[in-house]
C-alpha cells in the first residue's frame, strides 16, 4: 500500500504538470513577470 501510494504521488503531479496547458501558461506568466522585474529595477510592483 505505502509503495503504491508513494509511486502514485510521485507520478501523478509530474503527469499533470507536463500535460496540463494551464500550468504551462502559469509558468510562462511567472517567468515573464520575473524577467520584467529583473530588467526594470523599479520596486513599484513589490510595494
PDB file of C-alpha atoms in Angstrom:
ATOM      1  CA  UNK A   1       0.000   0.000   0.000  1.00  0.00           C
ATOM      2  CA  UNK A   2       2.661   2.506   1.014  1.00  0.00           C
ATOM      3  CA  UNK A   3       4.816   1.802  -2.032  1.00  0.00           C
ATOM      4  CA  UNK A   4       1.863   2.155  -4.402  1.00  0.00           C
ATOM      5  CA  UNK A   5       0.811   5.409  -2.756  1.00  0.00           C
ATOM      6  CA  UNK A   6       4.310   6.876  -2.960  1.00  0.00           C
ATOM      7  CA  UNK A   7       4.595   5.897  -6.635  1.00  0.00           C
ATOM      8  CA  UNK A   8       1.226   7.456  -7.432  1.00  0.00           C
ATOM      9  CA  UNK A   9       2.139  10.631  -5.569  1.00  0.00           C
ATOM     10  CA  UNK A  10       5.407  10.899  -7.497  1.00  0.00           C
ATOM     11  CA  UNK A  11       3.914  10.084 -10.909  1.00  0.00           C
ATOM     12  CA  UNK A  12       0.616  11.972 -10.871  1.00  0.00           C
ATOM     13  CA  UNK A  13       1.916  15.526 -10.251  1.00  0.00           C
ATOM     14  CA  UNK A  14       4.567  15.243 -12.965  1.00  0.00           C
ATOM     15  CA  UNK A  15       1.994  13.964 -15.474  1.00  0.00           C
ATOM     16  CA  UNK A  16      -0.476  16.699 -14.572  1.00  0.00           C
ATOM     17  CA  UNK A  17       2.177  19.409 -14.842  1.00  0.00           C
ATOM     18  CA  UNK A  18       3.515  18.075 -18.153  1.00  0.00           C
ATOM     19  CA  UNK A  19       0.102  17.539 -19.772  1.00  0.00           C
ATOM     20  CA  UNK A  20      -1.880  20.482 -18.420  1.00  0.00           C
ATOM     21  CA  UNK A  21      -1.706  23.593 -20.601  1.00  0.00           C
ATOM     22  CA  UNK A  22      -2.924  25.751 -17.712  1.00  0.00           C
ATOM     23  CA  UNK A  23       0.207  25.039 -15.671  1.00  0.00           C
ATOM     24  CA  UNK A  24       2.398  25.843 -18.682  1.00  0.00           C
ATOM     25  CA  UNK A  25       0.669  29.184 -19.196  1.00  0.00           C
ATOM     26  CA  UNK A  26       1.007  29.969 -15.484  1.00  0.00           C
ATOM     27  CA  UNK A  27       4.722  29.131 -15.588  1.00  0.00           C
ATOM     28  CA  UNK A  28       5.152  31.351 -18.649  1.00  0.00           C
ATOM     29  CA  UNK A  29       3.359  34.195 -16.857  1.00  0.00           C
ATOM     30  CA  UNK A  30       5.575  33.846 -13.789  1.00  0.00           C
ATOM     31  CA  UNK A  31       8.703  33.653 -15.967  1.00  0.00           C
ATOM     32  CA  UNK A  32       7.831  36.794 -17.938  1.00  0.00           C
ATOM     33  CA  UNK A  33       6.798  38.605 -14.734  1.00  0.00           C
ATOM     34  CA  UNK A  34      10.118  37.825 -13.033  1.00  0.00           C
ATOM     35  CA  UNK A  35      12.057  38.781 -16.158  1.00  0.00           C
ATOM     36  CA  UNK A  36      10.279  42.142 -16.280  1.00  0.00           C
ATOM     37  CA  UNK A  37      11.071  42.727 -12.604  1.00  0.00           C
ATOM     38  CA  UNK A  38      14.732  41.857 -13.180  1.00  0.00           C
ATOM     39  CA  UNK A  39      15.130  44.148 -16.202  1.00  0.00           C
ATOM     40  CA  UNK A  40      13.192  47.020 -14.617  1.00  0.00           C
ATOM     41  CA  UNK A  41      14.716  47.777 -11.222  1.00  0.00           C
ATOM     42  CA  UNK A  42      11.620  49.762 -10.188  1.00  0.00           C
ATOM     43  CA  UNK A  43      10.271  48.263  -6.910  1.00  0.00           C
ATOM     44  CA  UNK A  44       6.793  49.707  -7.538  1.00  0.00           C
ATOM     45  CA  UNK A  45       5.260  46.274  -8.202  1.00  0.00           C
ATOM     46  CA  UNK A  46       6.682  44.837  -4.982  1.00  0.00           C
ATOM     47  CA  UNK A  47       5.254  47.690  -2.919  1.00  0.00           C
TER      48      UNK A  47
END
